[in-house]
GROMACS .gro file of C-alpha atoms in nm:
model
  344
    1MET     CA    1   7.346   1.887  12.723
    2ALA     CA    2   7.337   1.694  12.440
    3THR     CA    3   6.989   1.592  12.245
    4HIS     CA    4   6.998   1.227  12.335
    5ASN     CA    5   7.099   1.303  12.710
    6ALA     CA    6   6.818   1.550  12.748
    7LYS     CA    7   6.550   1.287  12.648
    8GLU     CA    8   6.710   1.020  12.846
    9LEU     CA    9   6.664   1.245  13.159
   10ARG     CA   10   6.321   1.288  13.080
   11LYS     CA   11   6.285   0.937  13.039
   12GLN     CA   12   6.440   0.877  13.396
   13VAL     CA   13   6.223   1.147  13.556
   14ALA     CA   14   5.883   1.065  13.403
   15PRO     CA   15   5.752   0.814  13.613
   16TYR     CA   16   5.780   1.057  13.951
   17GLU     CA   17   5.509   1.310  13.750
   18SER     CA   18   5.222   1.174  13.913
   19SER     CA   19   5.063   1.215  14.264
   20ASN     CA   20   4.960   1.015  14.555
   21ILE     CA   21   4.632   1.110  14.710
   22LYS     CA   22   4.711   0.942  15.008
   23ASP     CA   23   5.028   1.152  15.027
   24SER     CA   24   4.887   1.484  14.946
   25ILE     CA   25   4.643   1.453  15.189
   26ILE     CA   26   4.877   1.355  15.458
   27GLN     CA   27   5.104   1.665  15.381
   28ILE     CA   28   4.769   1.924  15.370
   29ILE     CA   29   4.712   1.789  15.726
   30ASN     CA   30   5.038   1.806  15.879
   31THR     CA   31   5.092   2.129  15.726
   32VAL     CA   32   4.798   2.317  15.733
   33ILE     CA   33   4.645   2.204  16.128
   34PRO     CA   34   4.982   2.289  16.271
   35PHE     CA   35   4.991   2.630  16.122
   36LEU     CA   36   4.607   2.728  16.273
   37VAL     CA   37   4.674   2.578  16.617
   38LEU     CA   38   5.011   2.765  16.583
   39TRP     CA   39   4.780   3.086  16.478
   40PHE     CA   40   4.574   3.031  16.788
   41LEU     CA   41   4.856   2.987  17.042
   42ALA     CA   42   4.996   3.291  16.915
   43TYR     CA   43   4.723   3.464  17.013
   44GLN     CA   44   4.677   3.309  17.335
   45SER     CA   45   5.027   3.418  17.447
   46LEU     CA   46   4.971   3.794  17.373
   47GLU     CA   47   4.848   3.768  17.729
   48ILE     CA   48   5.188   3.669  17.869
   49SER     CA   49   5.472   3.756  17.634
   50TYR     CA   50   5.493   3.954  17.297
   51LEU     CA   51   5.839   3.783  17.299
   52LEU     CA   52   5.697   3.425  17.312
   53THR     CA   53   5.430   3.558  17.025
   54LEU     CA   54   5.695   3.643  16.843
   55GLY     CA   55   5.850   3.325  16.906
   56ILE     CA   56   5.517   3.126  16.770
   57ALA     CA   57   5.496   3.340  16.500
   58VAL     CA   58   5.847   3.244  16.351
   59LEU     CA   59   5.719   2.860  16.366
   60ALA     CA   60   5.360   2.966  16.218
   61ALA     CA   61   5.535   3.139  15.937
   62GLY     CA   62   5.710   2.867  15.857
   63PHE     CA   63   5.427   2.651  15.811
   64MET     CA   64   5.295   2.938  15.597
   65ILE     CA   65   5.558   2.864  15.379
   66ARG     CA   66   5.481   2.558  15.359
   67ILE     CA   67   5.122   2.589  15.296
   68PHE     CA   68   5.281   2.813  14.988
   69ILE     CA   69   5.451   2.494  14.819
   70ILE     CA   70   5.113   2.299  14.840
   71PHE     CA   71   4.943   2.642  14.679
   72HIS     CA   72   5.258   2.608  14.445
   73ASP     CA   73   5.223   2.248  14.316
   74CYS     CA   74   4.852   2.331  14.275
   75THR     CA   75   4.929   2.559  14.031
   76HIS     CA   76   5.146   2.328  13.828
   77HIS     CA   77   4.844   2.043  13.842
   78SER     CA   78   5.080   1.797  14.046
   79PHE     CA   79   4.897   1.822  14.369
   80PHE     CA   80   4.652   1.617  14.257
   81LYS     CA   81   4.574   1.419  13.925
   82ASN     CA   82   4.224   1.635  13.920
   83ARG     CA   83   4.223   1.941  13.780
   84THR     CA   84   3.946   2.071  14.014
   85ALA     CA   85   4.097   1.968  14.328
   86ASN     CA   86   4.425   2.164  14.249
   87LYS     CA   87   4.200   2.451  14.192
   88VAL     CA   88   3.993   2.467  14.514
   89VAL     CA   89   4.261   2.326  14.712
   90GLY     CA   90   4.502   2.583  14.523
   91THR     CA   91   4.238   2.852  14.604
   92LEU     CA   92   4.222   2.792  14.968
   93THR     CA   93   4.572   2.790  15.035
   94GLY     CA   94   4.591   3.110  14.824
   95VAL     CA   95   4.373   3.252  15.090
   96LEU     CA   96   4.567   3.140  15.363
   97THR     CA   97   4.894   3.252  15.222
   98LEU     CA   98   4.756   3.566  15.036
   99PHE     CA   99   4.828   3.478  14.684
  100PRO     CA  100   4.539   3.449  14.408
  101TYR     CA  101   4.596   3.103  14.241
  102SER     CA  102   4.493   3.168  13.863
  103GLN     CA  103   4.722   3.552  13.826
  104TRP     CA  104   5.030   3.374  14.019
  105GLY     CA  105   4.981   3.028  13.827
  106HIS     CA  106   4.978   3.196  13.496
  107GLU     CA  107   5.279   3.432  13.616
  108HIS     CA  108   5.463   3.141  13.724
  109SER     CA  109   5.399   2.933  13.390
  110VAL     CA  110   5.571   3.169  13.189
  111HIS     CA  111   5.863   3.202  13.451
  112HIS     CA  112   5.945   2.872  13.416
  113ALA     CA  113   5.910   2.882  12.999
  114THR     CA  114   6.143   3.213  13.015
  115SER     CA  115   6.361   3.130  13.334
  116SER     CA  116   6.693   3.231  13.212
  117ASN     CA  117   6.618   3.371  12.849
  118LEU     CA  118   6.762   3.722  12.844
  119ASP     CA  119   6.513   3.816  12.566
  120LYS     CA  120   6.192   3.719  12.727
  121ARG     CA  121   6.252   3.821  13.096
  122GLY     CA  122   5.973   4.040  13.264
  123THR     CA  123   5.719   3.828  13.381
  124GLY     CA  124   5.728   3.576  13.740
  125ASP     CA  125   6.096   3.691  13.805
  126ILE     CA  126   6.347   3.912  13.965
  127TRP     CA  127   6.463   4.211  13.753
  128VAL     CA  128   6.797   4.105  13.629
  129LEU     CA  129   7.025   4.336  13.410
  130THR     CA  130   7.332   4.294  13.209
  131VAL     CA  131   7.650   4.479  13.268
  132ASP     CA  132   7.629   4.675  12.941
  133GLU     CA  133   7.275   4.729  12.943
  134TYR     CA  134   7.374   4.869  13.304
  135MET     CA  135   7.638   5.070  13.144
  136ALA     CA  136   7.372   5.177  12.889
  137ALA     CA  137   7.109   5.249  13.098
  138PRO     CA  138   6.982   5.701  13.192
  139MET     CA  139   7.071   5.775  13.549
  140TRP     CA  140   6.734   5.700  13.662
  141LYS     CA  141   6.730   5.350  13.557
  142LYS     CA  142   7.060   5.290  13.733
  143LEU     CA  143   6.905   5.443  14.070
  144ALA     CA  144   6.553   5.233  13.993
  145TYR     CA  145   6.771   4.879  13.966
  146ARG     CA  146   6.989   4.966  14.225
  147MET     CA  147   6.727   5.036  14.469
  148TYR     CA  148   6.559   4.731  14.383
  149ARG     CA  149   6.809   4.521  14.396
  150ASN     CA  150   6.895   4.674  14.787
  151PRO     CA  151   6.817   4.421  15.032
  152PHE     CA  152   6.608   4.558  15.253
  153VAL     CA  153   6.416   4.675  14.941
  154MET     CA  154   6.370   4.320  14.813
  155PHE     CA  155   6.330   4.112  15.120
  156VAL     CA  156   6.219   4.377  15.333
  157LEU     CA  157   5.989   4.574  15.145
  158GLY     CA  158   5.883   4.344  14.876
  159PRO     CA  159   5.673   4.083  15.070
  160ILE     CA  160   5.469   4.410  15.153
  161TYR     CA  161   5.434   4.525  14.812
  162ILE     CA  162   5.351   4.176  14.653
  163VAL     CA  163   5.089   4.070  14.935
  164LEU     CA  164   4.941   4.393  14.970
  165ILE     CA  165   4.960   4.542  14.593
  166THR     CA  166   5.034   4.305  14.318
  167ASN     CA  167   4.853   4.005  14.444
  168ARG     CA  168   4.570   4.226  14.508
  169PHE     CA  169   4.465   4.360  14.165
  170ASN     CA  170   4.434   4.148  13.830
  171ARG     CA  171   4.713   4.174  13.552
  172LYS     CA  172   4.657   4.335  13.219
  173GLY     CA  173   4.494   4.133  12.987
  174ALA     CA  174   4.349   3.865  13.243
  175ARG     CA  175   4.081   3.636  13.131
  176MET     CA  176   3.694   3.653  13.306
  177LYS     CA  177   3.831   3.313  13.529
  178GLU     CA  178   4.111   3.479  13.628
  179ARG     CA  179   3.977   3.774  13.718
  180LEU     CA  180   3.696   3.605  13.892
  181ASN     CA  181   3.955   3.412  14.082
  182THR     CA  182   4.102   3.667  14.196
  183TYR     CA  183   3.808   3.859  14.315
  184LEU     CA  184   3.688   3.538  14.485
  185THR     CA  185   4.029   3.518  14.705
  186ASN     CA  186   4.038   3.889  14.817
  187VAL     CA  187   3.641   3.799  14.905
  188LEU     CA  188   3.793   3.578  15.140
  189ILE     CA  189   4.070   3.745  15.275
  190PHE     CA  190   3.900   4.040  15.392
  191GLY     CA  191   3.604   3.853  15.473
  192ILE     CA  192   3.788   3.605  15.716
  193SER     CA  193   4.026   3.907  15.827
  194GLY     CA  194   3.694   4.083  15.897
  195LEU     CA  195   3.567   3.764  16.141
  196LEU     CA  196   3.886   3.745  16.304
  197ILE     CA  197   3.910   4.164  16.371
  198TRP     CA  198   3.599   4.143  16.515
  199ALA     CA  199   3.622   3.849  16.718
  200ILE     CA  200   3.959   3.949  16.871
  201GLY     CA  201   4.021   4.344  16.753
  202TRP     CA  202   4.252   4.445  16.473
  203LYS     CA  203   4.548   4.555  16.710
  204ALA     CA  204   4.557   4.158  16.825
  205PHE     CA  205   4.495   4.009  16.485
  206LEU     CA  206   4.790   4.278  16.337
  207MET     CA  207   5.024   4.150  16.602
  208VAL     CA  208   4.956   3.813  16.543
  209GLU     CA  209   4.924   3.825  16.151
  210GLY     CA  210   5.148   4.088  16.085
  211PRO     CA  211   5.454   3.886  16.206
  212ILE     CA  212   5.412   3.574  16.061
  213PHE     CA  213   5.324   3.704  15.683
  214PHE     CA  214   5.607   3.916  15.726
  215ILE     CA  215   5.864   3.628  15.805
  216ALA     CA  216   5.701   3.408  15.587
  217GLY     CA  217   5.720   3.633  15.264
  218MET     CA  218   6.063   3.742  15.341
  219PHE     CA  219   6.211   3.388  15.359
  220GLY     CA  220   5.995   3.313  15.087
  221ILE     CA  221   6.133   3.567  14.820
  222TRP     CA  222   6.475   3.472  14.951
  223LEU     CA  223   6.410   3.105  14.851
  224PHE     CA  224   6.282   3.209  14.483
  225TYR     CA  225   6.572   3.449  14.466
  226VAL     CA  226   6.890   3.236  14.615
  227GLN     CA  227   6.737   2.967  14.355
  228HIS     CA  228   6.824   3.153  14.031
  229THR     CA  229   7.094   3.395  14.192
  230PHE     CA  230   7.402   3.222  14.204
  231GLU     CA  231   7.725   3.301  14.057
  232ASP     CA  232   7.794   3.038  13.780
  233SER     CA  233   7.396   3.041  13.701
  234TYR     CA  234   7.276   3.028  13.326
  235PHE     CA  235   7.140   3.336  13.161
  236GLU     CA  236   7.145   3.325  12.711
  237ALA     CA  237   6.976   3.500  12.462
  238ASP     CA  238   6.663   3.360  12.338
  239LYS     CA  239   6.851   3.186  11.999
  240ASP     CA  240   7.103   2.995  12.201
  241TRP     CA  241   6.872   2.934  12.505
  242GLU     CA  242   6.800   2.581  12.587
  243TYR     CA  243   6.536   2.451  12.824
  244LEU     CA  244   6.685   2.173  12.993
  245ARG     CA  245   7.003   2.389  13.044
  246ALA     CA  246   6.774   2.662  13.237
  247ALA     CA  247   6.609   2.398  13.421
  248VAL     CA  248   6.938   2.224  13.580
  249GLU     CA  249   7.201   2.465  13.545
  250GLY     CA  250   6.969   2.803  13.592
  251SER     CA  251   6.824   2.672  13.886
  252SER     CA  252   7.026   2.554  14.202
  253TYR     CA  253   7.009   2.283  14.462
  254TYR     CA  254   6.965   2.411  14.761
  255GLN     CA  255   7.084   2.226  15.004
  256LEU     CA  256   6.909   2.278  15.332
  257PRO     CA  257   6.929   2.079  15.697
  258LYS     CA  258   6.662   1.849  15.664
  259VAL     CA  259   6.410   2.012  15.909
  260LEU     CA  260   6.452   2.336  15.672
  261GLN     CA  261   6.379   2.122  15.379
  262TRP     CA  262   6.060   1.975  15.523
  263ILE     CA  263   5.905   2.320  15.591
  264THR     CA  264   6.045   2.414  15.283
  265GLY     CA  265   5.870   2.145  15.091
  266ASN     CA  266   6.196   2.017  14.890
  267ILE     CA  267   6.211   2.323  14.690
  268GLY     CA  268   6.559   2.348  14.742
  269TYR     CA  269   6.586   2.069  14.486
  270HIS     CA  270   6.466   2.344  14.216
  271HIS     CA  271   6.689   2.191  13.965
  272VAL     CA  272   6.445   1.872  13.994
  273HIS     CA  273   6.120   2.125  13.974
  274HIS     CA  274   6.214   2.345  13.666
  275LEU     CA  275   6.339   2.015  13.497
  276SER     CA  276   5.994   1.882  13.582
  277PRO     CA  277   5.724   2.121  13.757
  278ARG     CA  278   5.462   1.832  13.729
  279VAL     CA  279   5.645   1.610  13.991
  280PRO     CA  280   5.503   1.671  14.338
  281ASN     CA  281   5.739   1.860  14.605
  282TYR     CA  282   5.676   1.486  14.812
  283LYS     CA  283   5.889   1.343  14.475
  284LEU     CA  284   6.139   1.580  14.460
  285GLU     CA  285   6.461   1.465  14.661
  286GLU     CA  286   6.386   1.110  14.527
  287VAL     CA  287   6.396   1.214  14.164
  288HIS     CA  288   6.733   1.418  14.293
  289LYS     CA  289   6.865   1.076  14.444
  290ASN     CA  290   6.757   0.837  14.210
  291THR     CA  291   6.895   1.057  13.910
  292LYS     CA  292   7.265   1.083  13.848
  293PRO     CA  293   7.282   1.389  13.653
  294LEU     CA  294   7.062   1.614  13.869
  295GLN     CA  295   7.347   1.531  14.140
  296ASN     CA  296   7.610   1.736  13.947
  297VAL     CA  297   7.429   2.101  13.935
  298PRO     CA  298   7.511   2.417  14.112
  299THR     CA  299   7.487   2.301  14.496
  300ILE     CA  300   7.479   2.579  14.706
  301THR     CA  301   7.421   2.542  15.128
  302LEU     CA  302   7.312   2.797  15.379
  303SER     CA  303   7.680   2.961  15.447
  304THR     CA  304   7.741   3.003  15.048
  305SER     CA  305   7.416   3.082  14.987
  306LEU     CA  306   7.470   3.437  15.177
  307THR     CA  307   7.739   3.528  14.904
  308SER     CA  308   7.444   3.605  14.641
  309LEU     CA  309   7.360   3.914  14.837
  310LYS     CA  310   7.659   4.081  14.644
  311PHE     CA  311   7.532   3.966  14.282
  312ARG     CA  312   7.359   4.234  14.145
  313LEU     CA  313   7.447   4.212  13.727
  314TRP     CA  314   7.487   3.912  13.483
  315ASP     CA  315   7.827   3.965  13.271
  316GLU     CA  316   7.741   3.768  12.922
  317LYS     CA  317   8.100   3.752  12.846
  318ASN     CA  318   8.204   3.560  13.089
  319LYS     CA  319   7.870   3.407  13.194
  320GLN     CA  320   7.826   3.439  13.569
  321PHE     CA  321   7.684   3.705  13.845
  322ILE     CA  322   7.931   4.019  13.942
  323SER     CA  323   7.882   4.286  14.213
  324PHE     CA  324   7.848   4.654  14.124
  325LYS     CA  325   8.178   4.679  14.254
  326GLU     CA  326   8.347   4.398  14.006
  327MET     CA  327   8.150   4.605  13.769
  328LYS     CA  328   8.369   4.906  13.784
  329ALA     CA  329   8.672   4.731  13.695
  330TYR     CA  330   8.505   4.579  13.354
  331LYS     CA  331   8.584   4.751  13.005
  332HIS     CA  332   8.428   4.713  12.719
  333ASN     CA  333   8.693   4.831  12.501
  334GLY     CA  334   8.592   5.177  12.501
  335LYS     CA  335   8.193   5.102  12.350
  336LEU     CA  336   7.910   4.933  12.465
  337THR     CA  337   7.860   4.596  12.308
  338ALA     CA  338   7.475   4.502  12.393
  339GLN     CA  339   7.149   4.667  12.332
  340THR     CA  340   6.883   4.748  12.576
  341LYS     CA  341   6.665   4.427  12.651
  342PRO     CA  342   6.318   4.361  12.809
  343GLU     CA  343   6.316   4.529  13.177
  344LEU     CA  344   6.072   4.374  13.440
   0.00000   0.00000   0.00000
């Protein structure tokens, strides 16, 4: 996009970059309370039928995703105008969703600053190799990449690894405030879990919390994956990379049914969010509808989004994702044309 268009677009979005205390509090009430009620009902249903428990767990997982969106907004300081309020609510919702506020907030800010930049991959994003990088990689790396991009590993084992391992330890080089926040989050998670286990027993606790966490985590990773992995996405080397294009072309508009749109806190309007992270989730749809240039972005639906499961590698020449099968048909004049770049 031209520079003057970029300035105009930012100007149109700017009025929405402010939270509304009433809307934020209402969202907390209509999200956290139903989640807690559903968790209790899931526990009560154990005496009736575990199938009923699983059904309630699915609903509770939906509200956990919605709680995560509140957490997500707090890390961007967009849910409240007051930074302390964002940190307090962000930390507490992080306990419910099992994510450390400061640590994840740091990684996610890096993701926003480097999304779709081929030379700055590796923090807060999904591991993506280009065709040339994959072809130049040693066998162990190819196997590791294929395993990582396998849907079972990514969507089933992924949530377990992130929540139980990645989120429980501080990153290398983290500042003291960030480390303390992670410690506090862990203490609160283990403390609350311990109290629940003492009150209802470890078996009942796992039978309720387990499926809620697993379902929410699986669909959470899916949302993140599909919003950046679609055929004609945007990736460029640092010298050609543009923040605006990365936001509106490298992030999709995931057009969901209204119920799912509500449950996912409008995060389907991911192009709007990447353009301006300071817009609270409850204003994303309004920005999209009132800003014409943002309506002409890559759009995917529930059915078309399933296609993204086959996308494995980024083709720098044709500027699109391709599958491993399509990669075999590619010829590069008998030699590799790209140097290996950073990996996750």
